[in-house]
Every structure is written in structure tokens, then in C-alpha cells.
Tab-separated table of C-alpha atoms and ligand atoms in Angstrom:
chain	number	residue	atom	x	y	z
A	120	UNK	CA	-6.122	14.241	17.584
A	121	UNK	CA	-9.761	14.450	16.529
A	122	UNK	CA	-11.236	16.664	13.834
A	123	UNK	CA	-14.517	18.451	14.358
A	124	UNK	CA	-16.407	20.385	11.730
A	125	UNK	CA	-18.939	22.680	13.408
A	126	UNK	CA	-21.836	23.945	11.331
A	127	UNK	CA	-19.647	23.904	8.251
A	128	UNK	CA	-21.099	24.580	4.823
A	129	UNK	CA	-19.828	25.516	1.393
A	130	UNK	CA	-21.479	27.634	-1.226
A	131	UNK	CA	-20.051	28.346	-4.639
A	132	UNK	CA	-20.876	31.184	-6.934
A	133	UNK	CA	-22.387	29.730	-10.083
A	134	UNK	CA	-24.101	31.875	-12.673
A	135	UNK	CA	-27.439	30.778	-14.042
A	136	UNK	CA	-28.695	28.971	-10.932
A	137	UNK	CA	-31.369	31.423	-9.824
A	138	UNK	CA	-29.671	33.184	-6.916
A	139	UNK	CA	-26.294	32.300	-8.501
A	140	UNK	CA	-25.406	30.506	-5.266
A	141	UNK	CA	-24.846	26.782	-5.435
A	142	UNK	CA	-24.694	24.892	-2.147
A	143	UNK	CA	-22.091	22.118	-2.483
A	144	UNK	CA	-22.261	21.105	1.199
A	145	UNK	CA	-25.234	21.943	3.388
A	146	UNK	CA	-24.580	23.011	6.960
A	147	UNK	CA	-23.512	20.053	9.077
A	148	UNK	CA	-21.509	18.950	12.098
A	149	UNK	CA	-18.964	16.262	11.449
A	150	UNK	CA	-16.521	14.382	13.650
A	151	UNK	CA	-13.511	12.379	12.511
A	152	UNK	CA	-12.593	10.520	15.703
A	153	UNK	CA	-9.082	9.358	16.443
A	154	UNK	CA	-8.429	5.639	16.311
A	155	UNK	CA	-11.175	5.085	13.725
A	156	UNK	CA	-11.545	4.809	9.989
A	157	UNK	CA	-14.504	6.897	8.856
A	158	UNK	CA	-15.960	6.675	5.357
A	159	UNK	CA	-18.202	9.102	3.469
A	160	UNK	CA	-19.849	7.427	0.504
A	161	UNK	CA	-21.736	9.209	-2.243
A	162	UNK	CA	-22.093	9.681	-5.968
A	163	UNK	CA	-19.885	11.903	-8.014
A	164	UNK	CA	-20.802	15.565	-7.449
A	165	UNK	CA	-22.428	14.987	-4.063
A	166	UNK	CA	-19.893	17.192	-2.229
A	167	UNK	CA	-17.431	14.604	-0.862
A	168	UNK	CA	-14.239	16.333	-1.975
A	169	UNK	CA	-15.622	19.664	-0.802
A	170	UNK	CA	-16.279	18.470	2.753
A	171	UNK	CA	-12.964	16.596	2.890
A	172	UNK	CA	-11.036	19.660	1.744
A	173	UNK	CA	-12.795	21.868	4.296
A	174	UNK	CA	-11.834	19.460	7.074
A	175	UNK	CA	-8.262	19.175	5.744
A	176	UNK	CA	-7.563	22.901	5.844
A	177	UNK	CA	-7.442	23.349	2.094
A	178	UNK	CA	-10.811	24.959	1.469
A	179	UNK	CA	-12.229	27.576	3.812
A	180	UNK	CA	-15.883	26.915	4.612
A	181	UNK	CA	-18.435	29.583	3.717
A	182	UNK	CA	-19.656	29.255	7.295
A	183	UNK	CA	-18.683	27.342	10.427
A	184	UNK	CA	-15.391	26.227	11.982
A	185	UNK	CA	-13.026	23.280	11.926
A	186	UNK	CA	-11.265	22.248	15.131
A	187	UNK	CA	-8.305	19.896	15.614
A	188	UNK	CA	-8.726	19.189	19.312
A	189	UNK	CA	-8.722	22.793	20.584
A	190	UNK	CA	-7.045	24.348	17.564
A	191	UNK	CA	-9.281	26.396	15.291
A	192	UNK	CA	-7.831	25.550	11.870
A	193	UNK	CA	-8.934	28.579	9.899
A	194	UNK	CA	-7.912	31.079	12.558
A	195	UNK	CA	-4.262	30.331	11.744
A	196	UNK	CA	-2.164	32.431	9.414
A	197	UNK	CA	-1.309	30.803	6.048
A	198	UNK	CA	2.242	29.870	6.980
A	199	UNK	CA	1.174	28.525	10.334
A	200	UNK	CA	-1.575	26.471	8.710
A	201	UNK	CA	0.856	25.071	6.119
A	202	UNK	CA	3.248	23.951	8.852
A	203	UNK	CA	0.404	22.511	10.924
A	204	UNK	CA	-0.854	20.547	7.950
A	205	UNK	CA	2.612	19.243	7.139
A	206	UNK	CA	3.150	18.054	10.712
A	207	UNK	CA	-0.239	16.566	11.488
A	208	UNK	CA	-2.140	15.809	8.299
A	209	UNK	CA	-1.639	13.222	5.580
A	210	UNK	CA	-3.620	14.084	2.469
A	211	UNK	CA	-4.231	11.849	-0.533
A	212	UNK	CA	-5.777	14.090	-3.187
A	213	UNK	CA	-8.184	12.955	-5.863
A	214	UNK	CA	-6.360	12.672	-9.188
A	215	UNK	CA	-2.726	13.361	-9.984
A	216	UNK	CA	-0.364	15.018	-7.547
A	217	UNK	CA	3.180	14.054	-8.605
A	218	UNK	CA	5.839	16.728	-8.762
A	219	UNK	CA	7.064	16.017	-12.321
A	220	UNK	CA	10.644	17.212	-11.788
A	221	UNK	CA	11.259	14.867	-8.829
A	222	UNK	CA	11.805	11.128	-8.949
A	223	UNK	CA	9.620	8.723	-6.995
A	224	UNK	CA	11.796	8.660	-3.882
A	225	UNK	CA	12.002	12.457	-3.834
A	226	UNK	CA	8.249	12.724	-4.321
A	227	UNK	CA	7.589	10.427	-1.377
A	228	UNK	CA	10.148	12.206	0.840
A	229	UNK	CA	8.770	15.649	-0.051
A	230	UNK	CA	6.977	16.244	3.285
A	231	UNK	CA	10.425	16.086	4.900
A	232	UNK	CA	12.379	17.872	2.172
A	233	UNK	CA	10.061	20.892	2.322
A	234	UNK	CA	11.442	21.620	5.762
A	235	UNK	CA	14.961	20.447	4.969
A	236	UNK	CA	14.616	17.290	6.998
A	237	UNK	CA	15.952	13.899	5.957
A	238	UNK	CA	13.127	11.578	5.008
A	239	UNK	CA	14.897	9.008	2.863
A	240	UNK	CA	14.655	6.132	5.272
A	241	UNK	CA	10.996	6.720	6.050
A	242	UNK	CA	10.274	7.129	2.338
A	243	UNK	CA	12.066	3.898	1.433
A	244	UNK	CA	10.044	2.022	4.045
A	245	UNK	CA	6.725	3.350	2.745
A	246	UNK	CA	7.687	2.579	-0.848
A	247	UNK	CA	8.514	-0.971	0.135
A	248	UNK	CA	5.117	-1.313	1.718
A	249	UNK	CA	3.284	-0.192	-1.410
A	250	UNK	CA	5.437	-2.165	-3.840
A	251	UNK	CA	7.170	0.791	-5.490
A	252	UNK	CA	10.625	0.391	-3.912
A	253	UNK	CA	12.119	-0.546	-7.298
A	254	UNK	CA	10.952	2.728	-8.772
A	255	UNK	CA	12.990	5.078	-6.528
A	256	UNK	CA	14.876	6.745	-9.349
A	257	UNK	CA	12.115	6.690	-11.928
A	258	UNK	CA	10.432	9.942	-12.974
A	259	UNK	CA	6.646	10.200	-12.542
A	260	UNK	CA	5.911	10.500	-16.278
A	261	UNK	CA	7.061	6.876	-16.634
A	262	UNK	CA	4.596	5.512	-14.072
A	263	UNK	CA	1.226	3.864	-14.550
A	264	UNK	CA	-1.898	5.325	-12.934
A	265	UNK	CA	-1.781	2.753	-10.148
A	266	UNK	CA	1.893	3.428	-9.424
A	267	UNK	CA	1.271	7.180	-9.286
A	268	UNK	CA	-1.561	6.576	-6.864
A	269	UNK	CA	0.591	4.388	-4.606
A	270	UNK	CA	3.283	7.062	-4.688
A	271	UNK	CA	0.748	9.695	-3.578
A	272	UNK	CA	-0.403	7.442	-0.737
A	273	UNK	CA	3.165	6.697	0.366
A	274	UNK	CA	3.844	10.437	0.462
A	275	UNK	CA	0.707	11.161	2.482
A	276	UNK	CA	1.594	8.525	5.063
A	277	UNK	CA	5.362	8.981	5.206
A	278	UNK	CA	5.283	11.144	8.350
A	279	UNK	CA	2.843	8.778	10.046
A	280	UNK	CA	0.379	11.625	10.484
A	281	UNK	CA	-2.202	11.742	13.249
A	282	UNK	CA	-4.930	12.749	10.822
A	283	UNK	CA	-5.350	11.256	7.347
A	284	UNK	CA	-7.649	12.325	4.516
A	285	UNK	CA	-7.951	10.194	1.413
A	286	UNK	CA	-10.075	11.254	-1.558
A	287	UNK	CA	-11.021	8.229	-3.696
A	288	UNK	CA	-7.680	6.614	-2.781
A	289	UNK	CA	-8.190	3.270	-4.524
A	290	UNK	CA	-9.970	4.433	-7.682
A	291	UNK	CA	-7.292	3.177	-10.060
A	292	UNK	CA	-5.883	0.284	-8.028
A	293	UNK	CA	-6.255	-3.463	-8.449
A	294	UNK	CA	-7.541	-5.665	-5.626
A	295	UNK	CA	-4.120	-6.444	-4.212
A	296	UNK	CA	-3.116	-2.804	-3.901
A	297	UNK	CA	-6.555	-1.816	-2.626
A	298	UNK	CA	-6.052	-4.286	0.213
A	299	UNK	CA	-2.542	-2.886	0.879
A	300	UNK	CA	-3.869	0.672	1.034
A	301	UNK	CA	-6.762	-0.079	3.367
A	302	UNK	CA	-4.477	-2.314	5.445
A	303	UNK	CA	-2.097	0.622	5.947
A	304	UNK	CA	-4.951	3.016	6.763
A	305	UNK	CA	-6.412	0.546	9.274
A	306	UNK	CA	-3.022	0.106	10.898
A	307	UNK	CA	-2.606	3.851	11.321
A	308	UNK	CA	-6.123	4.066	12.771
A	309	UNK	CA	-5.257	1.258	15.189
A	310	UNK	CA	-2.219	3.300	16.232
A	311	UNK	CA	-4.562	6.212	17.034
A	312	UNK	CA	-4.849	8.190	13.811
A	313	UNK	CA	-8.103	9.823	12.734
A	314	UNK	CA	-8.738	8.578	9.182
A	315	UNK	CA	-11.343	9.857	6.713
A	316	UNK	CA	-11.873	8.239	3.318
A	317	UNK	CA	-14.366	9.598	0.800
A	318	UNK	CA	-15.355	7.396	-2.114
A	319	UNK	CA	-18.091	6.567	-4.593
A	320	UNK	CA	-17.124	2.892	-4.456
A	321	UNK	CA	-18.130	0.355	-1.847
A	322	UNK	CA	-14.754	-1.332	-1.404
A	323	UNK	CA	-14.004	0.782	1.692
A	324	UNK	CA	-17.022	-0.478	3.624
A	325	UNK	CA	-15.474	-3.628	5.012
A	326	UNK	CA	-12.637	-1.585	6.547
A	327	UNK	CA	-14.770	1.217	7.993
A	328	UNK	CA	-15.723	1.858	11.614
A	329	UNK	CA	-18.294	4.486	10.607
A	330	UNK	CA	-20.011	4.985	7.252
A	331	UNK	CA	-21.879	8.159	6.269
A	332	UNK	CA	-23.800	8.798	3.091
A	333	UNK	CA	-23.593	12.057	1.187
A	334	UNK	CA	-26.380	12.943	-1.171
A	335	UNK	CA	-26.554	16.204	-3.150
A	336	UNK	CA	-24.629	18.132	-0.489
A	337	UNK	CA	-26.534	16.595	2.409
A	338	UNK	CA	-24.741	14.393	4.918
A	339	UNK	CA	-26.792	11.550	6.350
B	182	ADP	N1	-14.892	25.739	-7.403
B	182	ADP	C1	-16.148	25.364	-7.660
B	182	ADP	N2	-17.047	26.262	-8.174
B	182	ADP	C2	-18.328	25.892	-8.416
B	182	ADP	N3	-18.834	24.678	-8.181
B	182	ADP	C3	-17.985	23.746	-7.684
B	182	ADP	C4	-16.605	24.035	-7.402
B	182	ADP	N4	-16.026	22.912	-6.898
B	182	ADP	C5	-16.982	21.976	-6.883
B	182	ADP	N5	-18.168	22.456	-7.344
B	182	ADP	C6	-19.444	21.729	-7.447
B	182	ADP	O1	-19.794	21.268	-6.151
B	182	ADP	C7	-20.392	19.985	-6.237
B	182	ADP	C8	-19.650	19.024	-5.330
B	182	ADP	O2	-18.344	18.810	-5.841
B	182	ADP	P1	-17.331	17.782	-5.174
B	182	ADP	O3	-17.204	18.105	-3.740
B	182	ADP	O4	-16.108	17.773	-5.985
B	182	ADP	O5	-18.123	16.405	-5.328
B	182	ADP	P2	-17.610	14.892	-5.246
B	182	ADP	O6	-16.241	14.917	-4.671
B	182	ADP	O7	-18.610	14.189	-4.391
B	182	ADP	O8	-17.626	14.361	-6.639
B	182	ADP	C9	-20.361	19.580	-7.699
B	182	ADP	O9	-21.644	19.856	-8.254
B	182	ADP	C10	-19.312	20.484	-8.296
B	182	ADP	O10	-19.580	20.758	-9.639
B	183	MG	MG1	-14.480	14.224	-5.433
């Protein structure tokens, strides 16, 4: 499945900026091809999370459309979009995303549990891969930043999604875990997934098939 942003842009209302309209992402076309790992690199505030969230179905663009093959993402009803995202998209958000009342295993298996499916085996396998298998029963408030991050990545990948979005996925990881994360993303790309990573660091470059630069809302 490939993801195509067509003439997408995002404007925010912001008082005190002349017209009170702040353009976070200028109009652009963007393709996340299947079977590739695509990287958008740019400084903090350049609009990376905004474009990623528009492509991931989380943030409706001010203008333009997002297509997954022939499916127009934002023409779906909320419930339909939620189900579509759960089935096809793996999303690693920037920052914290643990459900505090669930243990690590339950957090990782959540994409299954939401639809009353059994995801324990798949979750255990992913946790093994990211070195958090021992933490199954531990609650998130006991985890380090790096462990929380690996848990979020395991959850995003647990359904082996066809499309993967990762927002600064290795920000708080050491070298070993950074390699594990990009290794897993590369493997999914090799299996045909469309993968987009946005980051202000350069550690993703050596794993990328395509690298774009984002600068003050402009994609280059
Ligand atoms: N909800 C919002 N309302 C107003 N401005 C926002 C909002 N979200 C983000 N912005 C602004 O849009 C710009 C781009 O933000 P973001 O996409 O998060 O950048 P990045 O991920 O590259 O750090 C920033 O200047 C940010 O302050
Ligand atoms: Mg961001």
C-alpha cells in the first residue's frame, strides 16, 4: 500500500501573527512508497510532526487529500477511519504514549485487544525483539524513557502493518536499541511496508532509501 499526499497543507490559527494564520506545512505533494524507508529530516518546529500526522490520518489537512492506494483517507467516517488505521497503520508517536493502567504486555497487545482479538503471542515476539520481554508484567510508570519508547515501537509494529509512521522514534535510545529499531523498520520495508520516519537527528540516514529536508514548513 502506498501513501500519497496531494496538495496537502496545514494552517493553524495563531493570534498576533499578522493575518493570525500560521502555515505549519506549505502545500506539497508527498509519496511514501511501499517497500521503502523514507525519511524527512528537519529542525524542531519545521512541520515534521504536522505532515506525518496528516499522512497518518490523525490531523485533517487544511487543504488537499491523502490517498492510501485508491482510498481517500479523510472521506471516511470517524469509526471507519479508526478501524482502517488499526488494520493498516503502525504509528509511533513523538513523546509518551503508554496507557498507564495497563502493563507492558497489555500495552503492546492493545491494537488487538481494542477489537477483542488475541495478540499475546505477537506481542511477546515483538517484546523479545526489542529487549523488553522481561518487563511483561511491569507497569509503565516503572519504565525508563528508553523502555517506554521500545514499548511504543513494539505496539506500533505488533500487527505488522503495511504502513508505518515513526515520529522521532530513536530520540531517547542508545546505539544498540537505535540499531534494533531501524533494523526492524528496514525489515518491514523489505517485506513491502511503506515506512516514513521524521527526525531532527541524522542517525536515520544510513537506513533510508529516500531523504527529504523540511525547512520552516517547506518540503525540499
Ligand atoms: N495546534 C497547533 N496550533 C498552532 N500552532 C501549532 C500547532 N501544532 C503545531 N504548531 C506549530 O507548527 C509548527 C510545526 O510544528 P511541528 O509539526 O510539531 O514541528 P516539528 O515536528 O518539526 O518539530 C511549529 O511552529 C508549531 O509551534
Ligand atoms: Mg515533531
